[in-house]
Every structure is written in C-alpha cells, then in structure tokens.
Short mmCIF file of C-alpha atoms and ligand atoms in Angstrom, two decimals:
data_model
loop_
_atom_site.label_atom_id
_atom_site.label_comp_id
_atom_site.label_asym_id
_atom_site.label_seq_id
_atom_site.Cartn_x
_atom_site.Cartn_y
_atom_site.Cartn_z
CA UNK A 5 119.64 115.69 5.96
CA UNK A 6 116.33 117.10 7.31
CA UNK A 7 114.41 118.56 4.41
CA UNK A 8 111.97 121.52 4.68
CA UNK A 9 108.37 121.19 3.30
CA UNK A 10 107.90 123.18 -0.03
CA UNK A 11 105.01 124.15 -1.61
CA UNK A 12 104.97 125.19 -5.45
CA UNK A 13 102.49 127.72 -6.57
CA UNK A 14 101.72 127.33 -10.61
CA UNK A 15 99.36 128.35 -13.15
CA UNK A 16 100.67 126.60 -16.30
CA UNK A 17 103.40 125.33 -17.68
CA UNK A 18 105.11 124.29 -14.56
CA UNK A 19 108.66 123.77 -16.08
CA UNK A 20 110.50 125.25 -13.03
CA UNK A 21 108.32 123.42 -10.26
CA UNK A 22 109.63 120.20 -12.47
CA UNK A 23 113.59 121.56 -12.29
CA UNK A 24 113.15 121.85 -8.30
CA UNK A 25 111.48 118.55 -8.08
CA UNK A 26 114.40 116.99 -10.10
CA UNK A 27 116.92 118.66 -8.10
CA UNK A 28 114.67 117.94 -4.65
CA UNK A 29 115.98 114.33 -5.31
CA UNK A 30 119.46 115.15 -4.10
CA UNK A 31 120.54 114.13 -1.26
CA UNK A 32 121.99 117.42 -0.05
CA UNK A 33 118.68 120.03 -1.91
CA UNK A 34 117.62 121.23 1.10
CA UNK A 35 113.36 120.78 0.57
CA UNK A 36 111.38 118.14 -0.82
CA UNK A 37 108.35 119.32 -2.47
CA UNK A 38 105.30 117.92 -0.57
CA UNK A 39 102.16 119.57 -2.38
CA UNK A 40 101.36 121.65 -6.09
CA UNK A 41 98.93 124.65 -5.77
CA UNK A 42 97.23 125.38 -8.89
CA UNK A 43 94.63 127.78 -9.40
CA UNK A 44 93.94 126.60 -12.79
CA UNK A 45 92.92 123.12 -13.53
CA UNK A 46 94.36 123.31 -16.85
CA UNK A 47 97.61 123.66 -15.63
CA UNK A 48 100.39 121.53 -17.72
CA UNK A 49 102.34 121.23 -14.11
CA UNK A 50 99.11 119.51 -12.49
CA UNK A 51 99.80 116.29 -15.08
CA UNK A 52 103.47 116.51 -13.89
CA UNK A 53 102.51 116.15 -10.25
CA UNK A 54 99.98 113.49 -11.10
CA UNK A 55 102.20 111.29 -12.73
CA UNK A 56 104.93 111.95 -9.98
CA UNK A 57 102.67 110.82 -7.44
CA UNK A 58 103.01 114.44 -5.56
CA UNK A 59 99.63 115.80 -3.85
CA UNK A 60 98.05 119.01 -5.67
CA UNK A 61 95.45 121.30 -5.07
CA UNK A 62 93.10 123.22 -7.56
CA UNK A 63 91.62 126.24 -5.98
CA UNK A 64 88.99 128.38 -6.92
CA UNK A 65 90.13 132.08 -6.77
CA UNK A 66 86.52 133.30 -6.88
CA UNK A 67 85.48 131.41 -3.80
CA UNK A 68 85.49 133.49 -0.64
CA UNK A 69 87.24 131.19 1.46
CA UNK A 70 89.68 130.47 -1.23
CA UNK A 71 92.94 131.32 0.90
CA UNK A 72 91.73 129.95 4.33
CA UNK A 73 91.79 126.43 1.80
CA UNK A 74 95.16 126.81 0.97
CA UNK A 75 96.32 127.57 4.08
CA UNK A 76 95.04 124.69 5.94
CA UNK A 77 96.32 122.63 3.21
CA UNK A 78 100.03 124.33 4.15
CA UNK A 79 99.29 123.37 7.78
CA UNK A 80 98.14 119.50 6.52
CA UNK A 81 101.61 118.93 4.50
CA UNK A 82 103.56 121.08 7.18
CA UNK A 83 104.78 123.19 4.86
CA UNK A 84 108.19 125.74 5.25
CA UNK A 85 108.04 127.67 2.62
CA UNK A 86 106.11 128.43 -0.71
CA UNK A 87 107.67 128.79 -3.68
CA UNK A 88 105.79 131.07 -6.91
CA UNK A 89 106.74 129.68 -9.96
CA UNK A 90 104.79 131.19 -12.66
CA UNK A 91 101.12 131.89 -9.93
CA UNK A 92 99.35 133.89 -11.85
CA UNK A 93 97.18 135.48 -8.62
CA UNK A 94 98.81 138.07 -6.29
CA UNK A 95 99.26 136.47 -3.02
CA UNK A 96 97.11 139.11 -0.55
CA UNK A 97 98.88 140.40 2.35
CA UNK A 98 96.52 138.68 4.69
CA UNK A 99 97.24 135.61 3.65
CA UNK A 100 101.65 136.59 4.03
CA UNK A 101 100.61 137.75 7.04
CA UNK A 102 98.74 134.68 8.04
CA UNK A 103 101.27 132.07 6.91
CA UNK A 104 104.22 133.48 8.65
CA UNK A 105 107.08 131.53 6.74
CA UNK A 106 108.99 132.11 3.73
CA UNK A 107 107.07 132.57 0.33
CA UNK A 108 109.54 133.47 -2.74
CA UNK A 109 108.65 134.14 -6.46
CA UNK A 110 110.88 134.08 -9.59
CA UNK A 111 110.20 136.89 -11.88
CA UNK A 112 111.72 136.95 -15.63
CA UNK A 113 113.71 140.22 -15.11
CA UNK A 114 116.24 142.07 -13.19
CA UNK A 115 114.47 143.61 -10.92
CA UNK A 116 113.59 146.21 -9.90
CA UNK A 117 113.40 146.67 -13.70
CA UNK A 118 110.28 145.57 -15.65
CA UNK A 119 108.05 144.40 -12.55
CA UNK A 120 104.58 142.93 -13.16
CA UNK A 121 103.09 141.41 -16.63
CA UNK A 122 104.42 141.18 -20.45
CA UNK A 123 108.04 141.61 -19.52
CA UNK A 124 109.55 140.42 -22.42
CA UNK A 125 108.01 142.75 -24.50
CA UNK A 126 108.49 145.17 -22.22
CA UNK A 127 112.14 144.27 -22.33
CA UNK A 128 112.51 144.64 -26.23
CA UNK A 129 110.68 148.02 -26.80
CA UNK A 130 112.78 149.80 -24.11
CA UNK A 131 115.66 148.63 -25.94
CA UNK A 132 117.41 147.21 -23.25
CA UNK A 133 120.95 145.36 -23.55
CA UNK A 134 120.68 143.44 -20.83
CA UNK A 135 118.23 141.22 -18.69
CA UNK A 136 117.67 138.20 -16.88
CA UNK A 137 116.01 136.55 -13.98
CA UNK A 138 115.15 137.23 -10.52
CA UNK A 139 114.34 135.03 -7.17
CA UNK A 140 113.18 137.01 -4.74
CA UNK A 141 110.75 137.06 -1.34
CA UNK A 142 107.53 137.72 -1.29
CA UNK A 143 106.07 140.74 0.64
CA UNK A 144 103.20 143.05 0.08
CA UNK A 145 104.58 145.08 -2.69
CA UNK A 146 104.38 143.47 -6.31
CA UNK A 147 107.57 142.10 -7.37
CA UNK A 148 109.33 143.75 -4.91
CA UNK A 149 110.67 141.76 -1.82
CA UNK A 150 114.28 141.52 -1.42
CA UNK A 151 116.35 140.10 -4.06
CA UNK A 152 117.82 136.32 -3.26
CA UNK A 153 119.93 135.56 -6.56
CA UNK A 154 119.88 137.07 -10.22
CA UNK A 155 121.38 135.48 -13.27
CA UNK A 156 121.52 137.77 -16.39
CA UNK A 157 122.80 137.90 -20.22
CA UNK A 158 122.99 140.10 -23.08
CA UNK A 159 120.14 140.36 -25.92
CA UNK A 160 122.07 140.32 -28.96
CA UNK A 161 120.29 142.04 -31.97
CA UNK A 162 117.78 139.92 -33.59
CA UNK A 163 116.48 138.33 -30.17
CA UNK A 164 112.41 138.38 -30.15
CA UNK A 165 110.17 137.37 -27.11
CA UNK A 166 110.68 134.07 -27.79
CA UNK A 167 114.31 133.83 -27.28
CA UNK A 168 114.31 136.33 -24.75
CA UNK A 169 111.79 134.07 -22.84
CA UNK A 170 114.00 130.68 -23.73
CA UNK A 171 117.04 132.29 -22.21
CA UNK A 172 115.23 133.42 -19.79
CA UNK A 173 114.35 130.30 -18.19
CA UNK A 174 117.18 128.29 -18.62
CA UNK A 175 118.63 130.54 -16.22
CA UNK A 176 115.80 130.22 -14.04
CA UNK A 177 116.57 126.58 -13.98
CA UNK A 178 119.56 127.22 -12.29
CA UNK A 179 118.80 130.47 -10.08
CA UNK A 180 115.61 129.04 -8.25
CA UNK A 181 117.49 126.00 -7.02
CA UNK A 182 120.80 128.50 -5.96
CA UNK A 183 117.80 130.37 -4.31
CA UNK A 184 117.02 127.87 -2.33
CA UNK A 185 120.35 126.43 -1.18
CA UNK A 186 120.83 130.11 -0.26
CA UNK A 187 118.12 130.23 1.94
CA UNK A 188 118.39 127.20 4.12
CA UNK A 189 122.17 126.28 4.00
CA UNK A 190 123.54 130.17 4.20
CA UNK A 191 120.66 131.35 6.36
CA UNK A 192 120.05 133.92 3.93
C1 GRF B 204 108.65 131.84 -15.47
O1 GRF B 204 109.30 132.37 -16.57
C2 GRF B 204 108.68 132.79 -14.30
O2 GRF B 204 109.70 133.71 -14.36
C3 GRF B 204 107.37 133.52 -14.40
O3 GRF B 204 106.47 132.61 -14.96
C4 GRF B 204 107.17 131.64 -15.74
C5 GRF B 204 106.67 130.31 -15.32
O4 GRF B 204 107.12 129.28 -16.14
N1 GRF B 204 107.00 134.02 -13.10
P1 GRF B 204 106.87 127.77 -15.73
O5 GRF B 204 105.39 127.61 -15.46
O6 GRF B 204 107.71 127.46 -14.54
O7 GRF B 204 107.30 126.99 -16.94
#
C-alpha cells in the first residue's frame, strides 16, 4: 500500500501523535508520519520523535517568516496532509490557503459545542451530560471545519476535569486513527 505523507502538529504532550505513529506501522494505516512540528521546544512529543528516529521541527512563532519555514519543510518531506494534535497556535488562513491539502485537528468536545480553550471546565460548569471528542478539518473558522468522526460518553456525577480529560482521550486514541482511514480509504 502507498502511504500518504503526514505531518503532526504538537505543543506538548504528544500522546495522540504517538497513537498514530503506533498505528502508522500497519500495514493497511493509510499514512506514515514523515516529520513532528513543534512550536515549543519543550514539547514531551519532541523526545518521542527523537528517540523514534522521526524528523521534527521547532519553530519560532514570533519570527516573521515563521510559516513560509514550515511550509517548505511540508514541500521537503512531501507531505499530504497535516494533522493538529494538541498545536497550540491557530493555523492562519494564508498559510490553509497556501498549503492546499488536507489539515485536520482533534478537539476534546462535540462540536460545535464548547469550541476553543478550557473545555473541560467549560464542560462541567454548564452541567452537561454528555461529551466527547471531535476530528474535524481545518478551515478558517476556529474549531469549526466539517466534522470527520465523533466518539462520545456520559459524565457520571462525581467526574472532575481530570477524568473528563482521561476519557476524553482514550477516545481520541481511537477516533483520530478512524479519522484517518476515513479520509483516504472512503474518500471522505
Ligand atoms: C488533546 O486532548 C486534543 O483534543 C487537544 O489537545 C490535546 C492534546 O493531547 N487538541 P496530546 O498532546 O496529544 O497528548
């Protein structure tokens, strides 16, 4: 199988750039992940693509040129599609506009609910019953490109931000990679 070219966006821990690089190692995952953006050097991810052997890139967001960087570092490692996995930055529509492929974000909500920052807290004061995670593509309004997959549970009584967050990403584990398959095998 011909993989595509990913490129993982992080800004910390990096747990769901390493669940897509352990399930870019089947056979049938339809990318291979060929270089780690960071835009902070402190990022947790960076030592995972270091000792993984993958190529990474720590960029300066308060350089000028910052984006023009990054995107002839896409064109160097030929890459398909981007994929936001806890960026910090908002991608500017110049540079969507620039790079022309796919670029998709998860976000720890159902969207369209609870867009933006502090969403599990967020979450918990509203009171809601209900929440989740969302994949979805990027475009040039925050949070709000159209919806790939969402995975959701209930918040039983007693649930704080931790285990909201916890929950949270275990189902991200498994809705990023369905995500993907989406994309390239169903054309989606
Ligand atoms: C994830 O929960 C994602 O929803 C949000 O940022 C978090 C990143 O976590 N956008 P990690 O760096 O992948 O561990």
């Amino acid at each position: 199988m011909v993989k595509k070219n990913a490129c993982i966006f992080i800004s910390g821990e990096g747990s769901n750039f390493k669940n897509l690089l352990k399930r870019s190692r089947d056979y049938n995952f339809p990318i291979s992940i060929k270089l780690i953006i960071s835009n902070n050097p402190n990022a947790k991810g960076i030592i995972f693509a270091r000792r993984y052997s993958i190529p990474y890139l720590i960029i300066n967001t308060y350089l000028n040129n910052f984006e023009n960087t990054i995107l002839n570092n896409l064109n160097k490692y030929k890459i398909n599609i981007i994929c936001l996995a806890g960026y910090m930055k908002i991608i500017s529509k110049n540079f969507l506009r620039s790079f022309k492929k796919r670029v998709v974000n998860i976000h720890p909500s159902l969207l369209p609910k609870f867009k933006g920052l502090n969403t599990f807290k967020r979450i918990l004061k509203e009171g809601e019953t209900k929440t989740g995670c969302t994949v979805h593509f990027v475009d040039e309004t925050l949070d709000g490109g159209k919806i790939i997959t969402q995975k959701s549970f209930y918040i039983t009584s007693g649930f704080n931000e931790l285990d909201l967050k916890k929950k949270t990403q275990m189902l991200e584990y498994v809705a990023y990679p369905e995500a993907i398959i989406k994309i390239f095998r169903f054309n989606y």
